[in-house]
Every structure is written in C-alpha cells, then in structure tokens.
C-alpha cells in the first residue's frame, strides 16, 4: 500500500529529509519525501508491518536537533508499483509557502572531531553541518536556502560543493557549509594591521584575557564582551564599560567539570546545559568566582561553549571560566555589526574581534532555570527562536505588540504562534528601532500580512502607540488586551487549555481596567474574558516608576497604609527626613498611582529586611529576598483570604519579628511560605466556588524558584492541577503570546 505521512515539528533545515531518505533506503521502502507548509511529508510504499517499524525508527533515530511535534498517518491507498525508488522531491504545495526556520544550533561533536581530521577544515572555526551551525541568525528570506542567507556571499569551494550535494554526507544541503578555503573568517586590527590569521588572533585574545583585559568578540547572534571570570580587575573594567552597576554577568565554563567546581549542577541541569540550544542556566553557586560577577547573589548564570572559538579559548587559557556577557551598553540592543561594535566599544576594550559572516537577525543567549526539576525559560532567544508553538486555534494574520519591558512580539500563521527573539526594554530609541526592524523582518520572513493587531491597554507604551500608528495608517483593526489576562493566556496557550481556569498572575506592573496599577491578581478566566476574583489591597506607589527603582519607598508606603510604625533598623538606614518626604508625597497624592502589584510587594519586603533599598536592575530586590530565605523554616504569617487581600497582620508580625531581632533569613523564608500558603488557600476556595479544577500561575514573580517549587509541592499534595509557564516565559516575554491567544479567541472567523 501507499501511505501519506505528515510529520510536524522542527523538521526543516536540520537534515530530516536525508535522514528519511537513508532510512527508507535501508529498509527497502520506496516513495518520496518533501518539505511542506507545516512540516515534512512522506509518501511511502510499504506493508502494514513495515509502516509500524518505519514510524518507530523515524521517532527513535531522527537527527539530534529534529523535534517531532506530531505524526499524522493519512490516506492509505491500496496500490503499489507507483514508485521505483525513494527520492527527495521539491515541495508540492510550492516552496513559497514554507515558513519553517530552525533556531541556531551549537557546534556538534561530529564537527568538533572533523576540525581535527578533515584536511580542508583543520581548526576551522566556522565549521558546521546539518546537525549544527547558524540558522535563524543568518536567514534573510525563506525557504531556508543558501541564497537566502548571509553566507550567500561566500562561494563554496569544490570540496564543500561535493559534500553539499552528497546525500550520504553530513553536510548534504547544510546551507552554511564552509571550510578554510571558502568560508567566513575572524579578523581584527592587530597593532594597526589587519589580520585574519586565526592562530594569531587566538593567541592575541588569550594573552589579553591573561592580562586582565576585556575583549569584544562577534558571536552567533551578536557581540559578546569577554574577560577572565576570576579576575576582579577585569570584571570591574567590564562593569565600567557596560555602565552596569550590579546586574549579574553570565559565565562560560570550559566544561562540565570546571562548572561543577563552581556551581551545583543537577543532572537535569546538565541536560539543558549541554543541549544543542546551549542556553545560560541559573545555578546555585558552590565556589566564588570574581565577586563582581554577581554581587550579593548566590546564583550564577552558567553556559558551556557553543562555538568552535569557545573551545579553542578554553584549550589555551589558564582560567576555568570566562565572563560572556552580551555586547551592548546597558539597555541597548546587542551589537551585531563591526560598526556598531566599534561605536560602542572602540577605545574601551583591548581588542575587537570581528568575523565576516553577517548576522541578519540579532539573538542574545537564552536564559533558563529549573523549577521542580524541569526547565523554565526566562529569556527566549538563541537556540529557541523562531521555533513555533502549535496551537488548536486559527491564529492567521494576528500580530501582537506586547507591552514595554522585556519586549517580544508575536505573529500568528495558520495554527502556529511565532514569538520573536528577546528585544529588551523599549524605553530607548535604539531598542525601539531594533523592535521595529525585527518586526518588519519577521513579517517578510514569514510572508505575514497582519489582519488584526493586538496591544496592551496602556496608552503610554511605545509598543501600543506603534500599534496605533500601524492600525491607522493601514486601516487594520486593533484590539487592546489587559496585561494580566495576557499573562494568563500565555500559559493557557502553552498547555492548550481552552476552558475556564483559576489564574493567579503576580508581576511588576500592568494597567488594570479601573485605571490602577495591577499586579497581584486572582482571575477566573478563559481565553476571551476574565473576572477579577481578588487582588492585593491597593497601596500608593510613591513617585510612580521611581517606586520600582527604589524599593524602600514601597516599604514606607505599606507601613503608612496599614498604620504601623516602621522598624527601627529601617528608619535608621533610610533616615527620618526621606521617610517624611514620602509621607507628604502620599498625603498630597503627588504622583502616587495605586497598585496591587505583587512585584512591588516583594520589593517593599526586601527593603524592609535591609536587602535592597535601591535596585540597580529589574527584579533585583525580589531575587535578593528569595535568595536570603533559609531552607528549614516552615512557619507562616497570618493573612486573610479576603477580597481584596489585606496584609496588615503580616506586616505587623514582621515588625514584631524584626524587633525581636529574628534572623532575616527566617523572616524571608516565612514570607515565601506565607505567599505559597495564601495562593493555595485562595485557589482551593475559588476552585470550590466556581467548580473549576485547573489553576495556572503566570507573571514574572513566579520566576521565584523557591515560591514556585513550594507551590508545585503544595498543589500536588492537594491533588489540584497546577500549570506553570515553562516554554513561554512567565515574565513579560510571554505577553505577546497571550495577546495573540486572546485575540484569536475573541475574533469571529
Ligand atoms: Zn556539526
Ligand atoms: Zn570549502
Ligand atoms: Fe507583566
């Protein structure tokens, strides 16, 4: 019989068709394989028994990077003899409709070996194959063919061409295939002279690293700033260059052994670290690197080598760890061209090491952490983007603009949601142009024409204004979505939930329906609508945005609101005068928006305990509060499960504990336990009242590993299904996905 098999998932640009070809040949199956709009389609002539084995082997033996989302076995025709061989054929639906691009993939073991043995690739740093190498970062147009990438400017040499054409070769149709004779090179100006001698460049960089210098190096999706992670002076220099006060730097370790000397690493974390996506993963630190890397924190963002040059460095440097931070001035997008790098870092770093493989799409390193021994994405970029999310809903033509911080936009194509790479805070002009540039690139890459726009309700966000402009200019309807409903919907999309759920959304800030600043919300919602069941009592946010930067303002605000006296230690530290000023600002209601934000609550508590009065980066206070919590404590503070939730008793008890000089670590632990217990009790109450039995968590506050792991434990004990965002960020990086989901549910097709 002849069977049609449709395979969906990450199956294009990763050596899937040649794999199917070779498998079919080995099994004596006749037929053909081609790319199609939503995956790979196989027509095969085989027996019922062969079919089972064929599918089994496809699943089991597929190329390392390929991910199969689903396999549909279509029509079986009772005919044979129409195929004489097995072939890879051109797409029947027309290559023009294909919209799959693989993410960038870390260099594979095969290639690491090949650069030791293949004569034309000895030590070649841009080696790649169908299992590895750049993809998204170099693609300009679809289908993903060499001509449509930035490596089209390099003419393949005869040897590479042979490999490219040979179906049994690992470089069969590896679009960026390259070697020492024909591919991209690293280059730099050394002592006033141009050099592209790789050995010389390597030695130079290694010497500079040993000398405690900072260098800028072009990578896969942008430049990195690199220095010795054990050298305090070098790290300080790096901070000065980046204008970054205390935001932690990511650290690359030479190998797992080196990493495990400095950080605790569970085997699940190892799995993520060594995956082809090669993200940064947040680990508990075991031994100090330079103090300047993560001041005050007990976690370190660790990453393993993913480009050939990284391996080459670690073979030569004396240090086990290098700081690898994105090459951008704080708040600006990561530099991708030599010009941008020169402009930002020329004269500041000891060396700018460029390469001539142009980056078309900027991508930062992705960041993840394990929660309940499963990965949760924090920043979704290199290695992930533009991998699609398959949904049950028709998303065609919807473009979601997101909010402001941690910007990511999303577009809908058929039943697929594509999230852009991490873009950053839209507050500055450079990031805003990156946002607009990426948006137009994604639209042309995916041949996307917007029919419906979605943005946040907040009228002041640049993204909302931009959406408004595009809507007016092109007469495309625009839907506005409440921020926390979008957070909830993102989680519903990830788990394909299309029903009523209890959604607990805790984050920094987002505009609510009543004009107040929401952020500690309990919803009964589905994809279309929500009912606000409860939230934290509104308190003033003295100075508006300033309150986010200066957590001590929130501490004052809570104590004034609840009519409590502030702890002595706090008053001594902050000073009576400043507290009086805040009191008068609140009394006169000068720029004091009301907020129910859980993020601000964590901030206020962190400052109260003396952990962070002024934050130099987003979520710093909350992270310090989380990290200071001791493990053993199980007590909680009293909080009423009312609506709105009154925290007076909790604050009063904290005051008593502080006056008794209780350990800060114990208080921090009790605070976490209190919130976990509160969420559980509220969820149970609302499940009972509404008859709903699914609870979801979303919002940046649930990046708090301690809180979320506690919740996972508590809910599993109670037997209530708890869903937490894992593949879509729970922070504002997930908002666009949620906006898309809500818009798709709302419109009538
Ligand atoms: Zn490879
Ligand atoms: Zn070549
Ligand atoms: Fe948010």
XYZ file of C-alpha atoms and ligand atoms in Angstrom:
752
model
C 0.000 0.000 0.000
C 0.959 3.646 -0.340
C 0.748 5.760 2.799
C 0.930 9.512 3.284
C 2.770 10.501 6.456
C 2.796 14.108 7.661
C 5.394 14.989 10.258
C 5.100 18.295 12.083
C 7.637 19.915 14.356
C 11.172 21.175 13.916
C 11.893 19.084 10.834
C 13.215 21.504 8.250
C 16.808 22.677 7.937
C 18.010 20.006 10.359
C 18.814 17.137 7.998
C 15.442 15.460 8.286
C 14.756 14.637 4.640
C 18.143 12.992 4.034
C 17.591 11.029 7.221
C 14.217 9.772 5.955
C 15.803 9.018 2.602
C 18.594 6.933 4.119
C 16.190 5.163 6.453
C 13.826 4.311 3.597
C 16.736 3.037 1.550
C 17.962 0.894 4.413
C 14.501 -0.576 4.893
C 13.891 -1.067 1.190
C 10.938 1.332 1.220
C 10.036 3.115 -1.999
C 8.451 6.547 -2.246
C 9.342 10.180 -1.746
C 9.829 12.850 0.880
C 9.403 16.601 0.622
C 9.061 19.710 2.754
C 5.577 21.110 3.037
C 3.965 24.126 4.635
C 3.676 22.622 8.071
C 6.457 20.064 8.123
C 7.684 17.129 6.099
C 5.516 14.862 4.020
C 6.390 11.299 3.112
C 4.667 9.083 0.588
C 5.816 5.558 1.085
C 5.023 2.222 -0.386
C 5.218 -0.342 2.388
C 3.411 -3.110 4.203
C 1.420 -2.625 7.418
C 4.257 -4.201 9.403
C 6.896 -2.052 7.724
C 4.818 1.055 8.486
C 4.962 0.444 12.226
C 8.688 -0.080 12.153
C 9.259 2.864 9.786
C 7.421 5.272 12.122
C 9.132 3.810 15.151
C 12.557 4.304 13.602
C 11.713 7.846 12.450
C 10.861 8.737 16.019
C 13.824 6.957 17.510
C 16.617 7.692 15.084
C 15.787 11.175 13.794
C 18.593 13.778 13.687
C 19.566 15.151 17.108
C 18.059 18.579 16.615
C 14.828 17.491 14.943
C 11.816 17.636 17.228
C 8.697 15.815 16.190
C 5.536 17.506 17.386
C 3.111 15.092 15.772
C 2.922 12.406 13.108
C -0.271 12.030 11.124
C -0.741 8.913 9.074
C -3.036 9.938 6.265
C -4.779 8.135 3.464
C -3.689 4.617 2.689
C -4.163 3.748 -0.936
C -4.321 0.159 -1.946
C -1.906 0.483 -4.784
C 1.663 -0.321 -5.427
C 4.216 -0.002 -8.120
C 3.931 3.781 -8.482
C 7.380 4.303 -7.044
C 10.512 2.726 -8.385
C 12.913 4.234 -5.873
C 12.969 6.580 -2.871
C 13.566 10.236 -3.659
C 13.762 13.658 -2.093
C 11.468 15.843 -4.171
C 10.557 19.528 -4.302
C 7.632 20.661 -2.214
C 4.298 20.072 -3.947
C 2.493 22.909 -2.240
C 5.124 25.279 -3.613
C 8.273 26.197 -1.734
C 6.851 29.709 -1.487
C 4.513 28.837 1.344
C 7.090 27.180 3.570
C 7.737 29.155 6.713
C 9.954 26.977 8.867
C 13.345 28.130 10.066
C 15.391 26.259 12.612
C 16.951 28.110 15.528
C 20.738 28.468 15.757
C 22.388 25.257 16.887
C 25.537 24.755 18.977
C 28.507 23.149 17.233
C 28.101 19.358 17.258
C 30.502 16.592 18.331
C 30.930 15.494 14.730
C 32.149 18.908 13.691
C 34.451 19.228 16.711
C 36.076 15.978 15.520
C 36.082 16.980 11.860
C 38.103 20.107 12.530
C 40.860 17.882 13.837
C 40.855 15.486 10.922
C 39.374 16.952 7.729
C 42.234 18.499 5.820
C 40.263 21.436 4.459
C 38.806 22.188 7.888
C 41.751 21.842 10.262
C 40.938 24.210 13.150
C 38.326 25.919 11.015
C 36.167 28.000 13.375
C 33.027 28.289 11.241
C 32.633 24.582 10.576
C 29.021 23.358 10.552
C 26.803 20.582 9.246
C 23.137 19.609 9.033
C 23.213 18.936 12.771
C 24.689 22.256 13.805
C 25.552 25.806 12.971
C 23.802 29.111 12.428
C 20.245 29.162 11.100
C 17.907 31.914 12.254
C 20.713 34.438 12.783
C 21.740 34.287 9.110
C 18.431 33.817 7.313
C 17.050 36.733 5.299
C 14.321 35.032 3.375
C 12.507 31.746 3.003
C 12.798 28.986 2.000
C 15.933 28.418 4.014
C 18.431 28.039 1.163
C 21.998 29.278 0.997
C 20.994 32.046 -1.410
C 18.592 33.398 1.177
C 21.188 33.658 3.931
C 24.072 35.972 4.686
C 26.597 33.278 3.674
C 25.494 33.546 0.044
C 28.402 35.954 -0.468
C 30.873 33.117 0.047
C 31.343 30.899 -2.972
C 31.554 27.231 -1.991
C 34.797 25.521 -2.980
C 34.689 22.271 -4.954
C 35.193 20.074 -1.885
C 32.375 21.759 0.028
C 30.162 21.555 -3.056
C 30.757 17.808 -3.277
C 29.718 17.365 0.326
C 26.736 19.624 -0.113
C 25.481 17.509 -2.988
C 26.217 14.114 -1.481
C 23.172 12.706 0.263
C 25.220 10.377 2.430
C 27.355 13.261 3.697
C 26.533 15.023 6.985
C 26.804 18.264 5.053
C 24.206 17.356 2.451
C 22.275 20.588 1.977
C 23.896 22.152 5.041
C 23.269 25.681 3.795
C 26.123 27.482 5.605
C 28.672 24.740 4.726
C 32.165 26.209 4.752
C 35.834 25.393 5.129
C 39.215 27.030 5.417
C 39.272 27.602 1.671
C 35.903 29.160 1.127
C 34.158 30.213 4.318
C 33.946 33.169 6.688
C 36.951 34.200 8.795
C 37.673 36.026 12.022
C 39.605 39.250 11.658
C 40.877 42.119 13.742
C 43.220 45.043 13.599
C 46.360 43.998 15.457
C 48.945 46.735 16.051
C 47.410 48.802 13.308
C 47.326 45.973 10.811
C 44.533 43.788 9.517
C 44.893 40.131 10.372
C 42.708 37.152 9.621
C 45.224 34.597 10.772
C 43.111 32.554 13.163
C 46.041 31.179 15.157
C 47.481 34.645 15.629
C 44.094 36.068 16.629
C 43.547 33.274 19.118
C 46.914 33.823 20.740
C 46.303 37.522 20.954
C 42.903 37.107 22.637
C 44.277 34.557 25.057
C 47.132 36.883 26.016
C 44.735 39.744 26.583
C 42.480 37.590 28.739
C 45.507 36.577 30.801
C 46.460 40.226 31.124
C 43.054 41.010 32.663
C 41.717 42.838 29.634
C 38.204 42.892 28.229
C 37.672 41.978 24.588
C 34.665 42.226 22.294
C 34.047 39.206 20.092
C 31.445 38.665 17.424
C 29.440 35.510 18.020
C 26.392 33.793 16.534
C 23.725 36.402 17.179
C 25.756 39.381 18.277
C 28.911 40.533 20.020
C 29.991 39.356 23.453
C 32.236 41.066 25.933
C 34.683 38.554 27.342
C 37.136 38.535 30.234
C 38.568 36.240 32.901
C 35.808 35.412 35.385
C 38.319 35.010 38.208
C 39.999 38.358 37.733
C 38.386 41.103 39.859
C 40.030 43.954 37.998
C 38.950 42.617 34.617
C 35.361 42.211 35.837
C 35.384 45.754 37.246
C 36.654 47.037 33.932
C 33.811 45.222 32.220
C 31.253 46.829 34.551
C 32.613 50.238 33.739
C 32.432 49.543 30.001
C 28.848 48.344 30.193
C 27.695 51.044 32.634
C 26.198 48.255 34.648
C 26.069 48.554 38.430
C 25.371 45.102 39.697
C 23.321 43.097 37.219
C 24.948 39.669 37.135
C 27.142 38.612 34.210
C 26.833 35.199 32.586
C 29.861 32.946 32.887
C 31.088 30.398 30.370
C 32.878 27.380 31.807
C 35.333 25.318 29.800
C 33.493 22.085 30.506
C 31.160 20.412 32.964
C 33.970 19.512 35.336
C 35.049 23.140 35.652
C 31.442 24.201 36.032
C 30.782 21.739 38.810
C 33.683 23.085 40.773
C 31.960 26.464 40.944
C 28.260 25.612 40.826
C 25.873 22.881 41.931
C 24.521 21.160 38.891
C 21.766 18.559 38.878
C 21.771 16.054 36.024
C 18.642 17.720 34.655
C 20.526 20.998 34.574
C 23.377 19.235 32.823
C 20.932 18.090 30.182
C 19.833 21.647 29.475
C 23.400 22.997 29.586
C 24.643 20.507 27.033
C 21.581 20.586 24.768
C 22.004 21.882 21.231
C 20.261 25.087 22.314
C 23.103 25.771 24.784
C 21.359 28.394 26.945
C 22.556 30.142 30.060
C 21.177 28.337 33.058
C 20.817 29.762 36.557
C 22.687 27.570 39.028
C 23.381 27.716 42.708
C 26.942 28.822 43.215
C 29.335 26.487 45.039
C 32.562 28.477 44.979
C 33.162 32.171 44.359
C 34.312 33.461 41.037
C 35.179 37.146 40.951
C 32.816 38.883 43.406
C 31.966 41.463 40.783
C 30.171 38.914 38.636
C 27.041 38.517 40.750
C 27.282 40.860 43.732
C 25.174 39.684 46.643
C 23.742 36.703 44.782
C 24.205 33.017 45.424
C 23.337 32.016 41.879
C 25.385 32.179 38.727
C 24.234 32.204 35.107
C 26.340 29.427 33.594
C 26.839 28.434 29.988
C 29.041 25.964 28.132
C 30.956 26.540 24.884
C 28.811 26.503 21.745
C 31.109 27.884 19.049
C 34.430 26.459 17.914
C 36.286 29.541 19.125
C 34.957 28.986 22.656
C 36.515 25.528 22.708
C 39.733 26.933 21.295
C 39.956 29.522 24.050
C 39.477 27.014 26.812
C 42.215 24.834 25.362
C 44.566 27.759 25.738
C 43.515 29.928 28.683
C 44.590 29.266 32.238
C 41.226 30.228 33.711
C 38.347 27.739 34.040
C 35.719 30.420 33.401
C 35.164 33.445 31.211
C 32.590 36.164 31.599
C 30.468 36.127 28.455
C 28.048 38.992 28.513
C 26.106 40.432 25.602
C 27.972 43.166 23.797
C 25.689 46.072 24.461
C 25.742 49.153 26.594
C 23.156 48.707 29.325
C 19.626 48.872 27.918
C 20.792 48.941 24.275
C 20.340 46.022 21.879
C 23.263 43.648 21.386
C 25.712 44.904 18.718
C 25.816 42.857 15.513
C 27.885 44.807 13.004
C 31.548 45.806 13.279
C 30.398 49.416 13.032
C 28.034 49.108 15.987
C 30.715 47.306 17.981
C 33.330 49.961 17.142
C 30.914 52.699 18.066
C 30.014 51.188 21.422
C 33.303 49.627 22.456
C 36.055 51.157 20.314
C 38.732 52.583 22.606
C 37.180 50.844 25.625
C 38.049 47.205 25.046
C 41.544 45.913 24.375
C 40.512 44.176 21.158
C 37.555 43.958 18.831
C 37.477 40.556 17.213
C 35.127 40.502 14.225
C 34.131 37.920 11.660
C 32.734 38.399 8.206
C 29.684 36.160 8.444
C 26.996 38.809 8.676
C 24.356 38.487 11.372
C 20.966 39.294 9.913
C 18.822 38.578 12.968
C 20.119 39.623 16.369
C 19.826 36.957 19.060
C 21.038 37.109 22.627
C 21.850 33.992 24.641
C 18.723 32.403 26.089
C 18.326 32.024 29.854
C 16.618 29.205 31.727
C 16.262 27.822 35.212
C 14.983 24.567 36.602
C 11.794 24.682 38.648
C 10.660 21.386 40.096
C 13.449 19.739 38.079
C 12.007 20.902 34.782
C 13.235 23.767 32.703
C 11.514 27.156 32.672
C 12.589 29.694 30.109
C 13.405 33.186 31.353
C 14.766 34.781 28.185
C 13.862 33.063 24.935
C 16.349 33.831 22.177
C 19.252 31.927 20.595
C 18.531 28.227 20.225
C 14.771 28.730 20.502
C 13.684 31.492 18.147
C 11.844 31.215 15.766
C 10.610 27.764 16.760
C 6.821 27.878 16.529
C 4.161 26.944 19.055
C 1.498 24.703 17.594
C -1.980 25.567 18.781
C -5.574 24.427 18.275
C -6.656 27.893 17.290
C -6.595 29.714 13.969
C -4.076 32.483 14.551
C -3.662 33.603 10.955
C -2.903 37.268 10.443
C -2.728 38.353 14.069
C 0.191 40.488 15.172
C 0.770 41.057 18.878
C 2.853 44.013 20.049
C 3.339 43.219 23.725
C 3.939 45.836 26.401
C 7.161 47.579 27.219
C 9.700 45.756 29.327
C 11.396 42.541 28.151
C 9.900 43.049 24.750
C 8.971 40.204 22.459
C 6.309 40.355 19.779
C 4.343 37.504 18.238
C 2.662 36.687 14.991
C 0.090 34.101 14.026
C 0.379 31.923 10.962
C -2.290 29.241 10.409
C -2.451 27.425 13.735
C 1.035 28.479 14.682
C 2.278 31.171 17.040
C 5.772 32.520 16.394
C 7.475 34.507 19.126
C 10.226 36.940 18.248
C 13.582 36.940 19.970
C 14.086 38.866 23.204
C 14.339 42.532 22.367
C 14.676 44.366 25.662
C 13.196 47.414 27.286
C 11.570 49.666 24.707
C 12.372 52.813 26.628
C 15.299 53.835 24.499
C 15.438 54.720 20.867
C 17.983 52.052 19.847
C 15.859 49.263 21.262
C 12.740 50.680 19.703
C 14.366 50.660 16.265
C 15.537 47.087 16.845
C 11.933 46.244 17.732
C 10.588 47.827 14.552
C 13.342 46.294 12.433
C 12.708 42.796 13.815
C 9.013 43.201 13.353
C 9.342 44.020 9.698
C 11.924 41.255 9.226
C 9.686 38.652 10.823
C 6.786 39.767 8.686
C 8.748 39.452 5.487
C 10.463 36.230 6.577
C 7.180 34.537 7.382
C 5.367 36.234 4.497
C 2.994 37.604 7.030
C 0.296 40.190 6.364
C -1.383 41.485 9.502
C -5.166 41.468 9.542
C -5.580 42.168 13.212
C -3.324 43.924 15.689
C -3.216 43.381 19.450
C -1.530 45.553 22.021
C -1.586 46.373 25.695
C -4.272 48.610 27.182
C -1.634 51.038 28.403
C -1.799 54.094 26.136
C 1.696 55.351 27.038
C 3.637 52.270 25.975
C 5.708 52.849 22.852
C 4.520 49.468 21.592
C 0.849 50.482 21.996
C 1.471 53.781 20.241
C 3.310 52.000 17.468
C 0.401 49.571 17.122
C -1.995 52.527 16.960
C 0.025 54.159 14.193
C 0.183 50.987 12.109
C -3.509 50.413 12.663
C -4.441 53.913 11.487
C -2.039 54.017 8.558
C -3.046 50.626 7.212
C -6.632 50.527 8.430
C -6.117 47.309 10.351
C -8.332 46.754 13.399
C -6.616 46.948 16.770
C -7.603 45.040 19.912
C -6.377 46.046 23.358
C -5.758 43.412 25.957
C -5.350 43.654 29.706
C -1.788 42.855 30.723
C -2.508 40.168 33.322
C -5.127 38.460 31.243
C -2.405 38.198 28.582
C -0.033 36.633 31.124
C -2.690 34.047 31.942
C -3.494 33.383 28.289
C 0.182 32.718 27.504
C 0.133 29.846 29.973
C -3.180 28.620 28.551
C -1.642 28.613 25.075
C 1.353 26.620 26.234
C -0.834 23.886 27.716
C -3.556 24.156 25.097
C -6.111 24.980 27.798
C -9.304 26.288 26.265
C -11.671 26.357 29.228
C -12.227 28.270 32.435
C -9.285 28.289 34.832
C -8.274 29.993 38.047
C -5.340 32.192 37.055
C -3.008 33.677 39.618
C -0.968 36.391 37.993
C 1.700 38.127 40.025
C 4.111 40.509 38.373
C 5.544 44.005 38.431
C 3.052 46.374 36.912
C 0.314 46.404 34.294
C -2.608 48.723 33.710
C -5.918 47.474 35.071
C -9.486 48.096 33.933
C -10.054 50.582 36.737
C -7.047 52.677 35.792
C -4.993 51.412 38.726
C -1.722 49.519 38.506
C -2.464 45.811 38.834
C -0.026 43.003 39.582
C -1.259 40.701 42.346
C -4.317 39.223 40.668
C -6.625 36.249 41.060
C -8.765 35.687 37.973
C -11.435 33.319 36.855
C -10.771 33.379 33.140
C -10.841 31.702 29.799
C -9.212 32.852 26.598
C -11.830 35.508 25.924
C -12.687 37.093 29.227
C -11.810 37.258 32.881
C -13.399 38.038 36.202
C -11.178 39.564 38.837
C -11.820 37.413 41.902
C -9.362 39.061 44.226
C -6.179 41.081 44.431
C -3.902 42.687 46.990
C -5.256 45.841 48.608
C -4.284 48.965 46.728
C -1.437 50.954 48.204
C 0.173 54.112 46.801
C 3.293 53.758 44.678
C 5.103 56.932 45.753
C 6.764 58.521 42.750
C 5.271 56.059 40.244
C 8.114 54.389 38.356
C 10.581 55.638 40.974
C 8.994 53.189 43.401
C 10.150 50.308 41.187
C 13.711 51.575 41.273
C 13.659 52.422 44.972
C 12.005 49.579 46.882
C 12.355 51.472 50.201
C 9.528 53.771 49.017
C 7.201 50.766 48.911
C 8.209 49.669 52.386
C 7.227 53.110 53.680
C 4.007 53.019 51.697
C 2.829 49.677 53.142
C 3.522 50.698 56.742
C 1.769 54.035 56.338
C -1.155 52.390 54.605
C -1.573 49.856 57.387
C -0.940 52.456 60.090
C 2.063 50.612 61.512
C 5.357 52.007 62.733
C 8.376 51.196 60.645
C 11.080 49.000 62.203
C 13.897 50.988 63.831
C 16.601 49.441 61.708
C 14.786 50.583 58.577
C 14.262 54.140 59.829
C 17.901 54.393 60.850
C 19.094 53.215 57.477
C 16.827 55.334 55.293
C 16.695 58.430 57.511
C 13.682 60.198 59.063
C 13.833 63.028 56.555
C 13.402 60.874 53.462
C 10.578 58.943 55.081
C 8.843 62.207 55.952
C 9.117 63.308 52.332
C 7.441 60.136 51.135
C 4.726 60.554 53.736
C 3.992 64.030 52.429
C 4.075 62.873 48.799
C 1.479 60.241 49.713
C -0.621 62.669 51.793
C -0.735 65.166 48.950
C -1.243 62.342 46.443
C 1.567 63.605 44.213
C 2.317 61.017 41.526
C 1.136 58.155 43.697
C -0.717 55.688 41.487
C -2.456 52.918 43.404
C -1.137 49.431 42.971
C -1.980 45.828 43.812
C 1.389 44.694 42.415
C 3.000 41.612 43.943
C 6.304 42.709 42.436
C 6.193 45.942 44.421
C 5.215 43.944 47.488
C 8.322 41.744 47.170
C 10.352 44.933 46.645
C 8.969 46.562 49.762
C 9.634 43.451 51.830
C 13.210 43.177 50.546
C 13.911 46.753 51.536
C 12.242 46.321 54.908
C 14.644 43.478 55.672
C 17.582 45.604 54.553
C 18.303 43.500 51.480
C 17.790 46.117 48.784
C 16.749 49.749 49.235
C 17.660 50.878 45.750
C 17.572 48.408 42.864
C 20.006 48.734 40.002
C 18.165 46.292 37.773
C 14.739 44.777 37.344
C 13.670 42.231 39.954
C 16.906 42.657 41.935
C 15.074 43.175 45.231
C 12.812 40.162 44.709
C 15.772 37.953 43.829
C 17.680 39.043 46.935
C 14.628 38.317 49.085
C 14.307 34.857 47.538
C 17.992 34.066 47.960
C 18.138 35.155 51.569
C 15.332 32.796 52.620
C 16.618 29.929 54.748
C 15.625 26.408 53.808
C 14.390 24.890 57.054
C 11.669 27.270 58.208
C 8.080 26.104 57.694
C 6.178 28.765 59.681
C 3.907 31.297 58.037
C 2.481 34.723 58.851
C -1.268 35.194 59.157
C -3.065 36.584 56.093
C -6.802 36.722 55.477
C -8.142 35.084 52.328
C -10.360 38.082 51.727
C -11.026 40.195 48.717
C -9.093 42.396 48.455
C -6.314 40.731 50.423
C -5.288 42.684 53.491
C -1.644 42.292 54.520
C -1.802 44.268 57.732
C -1.321 41.307 60.007
C 1.633 40.005 58.057
C 3.395 43.369 58.200
C 2.626 43.696 61.911
C 4.130 40.266 62.609
C 7.204 41.015 60.544
C 7.639 44.158 62.624
C 7.458 42.120 65.818
C 9.923 39.561 64.455
C 12.330 42.318 63.466
C 12.054 43.958 66.865
C 12.879 40.616 68.435
C 15.944 40.553 66.181
C 14.779 37.407 64.439
C 17.022 36.256 61.630
C 16.368 37.979 58.322
C 16.742 34.595 56.616
C 13.957 33.153 58.703
C 11.676 36.114 58.084
C 12.343 35.886 54.342
C 11.518 32.179 54.468
C 8.308 32.829 56.393
C 7.290 35.425 53.798
C 7.694 32.876 50.995
C 5.760 30.255 52.943
C 3.020 32.781 53.631
C 2.541 33.596 49.954
C 2.578 29.944 48.924
C 0.016 29.129 51.580
C -2.102 32.134 50.598
C -2.124 31.101 46.938
C -3.058 27.540 47.828
C -5.906 28.587 50.121
C -7.259 31.124 47.640
C -7.031 28.619 44.782
C -8.839 25.948 46.782
C -11.545 28.383 47.779
C -12.132 29.593 44.227
C -11.987 26.101 42.734
C -14.739 25.116 45.132
C -16.820 28.210 44.478
C -16.567 28.062 40.709
C -16.340 24.335 40.062
C -13.156 24.935 38.069
C -10.333 22.469 38.754
C -7.374 23.856 36.862
C -5.101 26.502 38.325
C -2.453 28.386 36.420
C 0.343 30.645 37.600
C 1.814 33.371 35.466
C 3.678 36.664 35.766
C 7.313 37.483 36.480
C 7.019 36.839 40.246
C 6.885 33.116 39.548
C 10.456 33.217 38.344
C 10.927 32.947 42.089
C 12.116 29.356 42.228
C 11.553 28.973 45.923
C 7.941 30.176 45.796
C 7.024 28.238 42.677
C 8.637 24.979 43.803
C 6.823 25.289 47.100
C 3.555 25.762 45.211
C 4.196 22.743 42.989
C 4.661 20.653 46.113
C 1.607 22.030 47.935
C -0.702 21.661 44.944
C 0.394 18.135 44.142
C -0.342 17.177 47.776
C -3.843 18.610 47.377
C -4.316 16.904 44.030
C -5.110 20.130 42.165
C -3.674 20.500 38.667
C -1.253 23.400 38.647
C 0.129 24.738 35.376
C 3.211 26.920 35.276
C 4.712 28.564 32.188
C 7.777 26.680 31.027
C 8.319 27.050 27.293
C 6.827 30.542 27.161
C 8.373 32.934 29.698
C 6.197 33.727 32.734
C 7.626 37.255 32.634
C 6.700 39.916 30.093
C 8.493 37.914 27.393
C 5.311 35.834 27.277
C 2.814 38.686 26.962
C 2.686 38.747 23.160
C 1.850 35.037 23.055
C -1.001 35.727 25.464
C -2.230 38.699 23.452
C -2.282 36.538 20.336
C -4.246 33.836 22.135
C -6.859 36.276 23.409
C -7.260 37.978 20.037
C -7.619 34.628 18.254
C -10.309 33.572 20.717
C -12.177 36.861 20.501
C -12.488 37.318 16.770
C -15.194 35.607 14.860
C -13.862 33.878 11.834
Zn 28.039 19.762 13.033
Zn 35.014 24.895 1.189
Fe 3.888 41.597 33.445
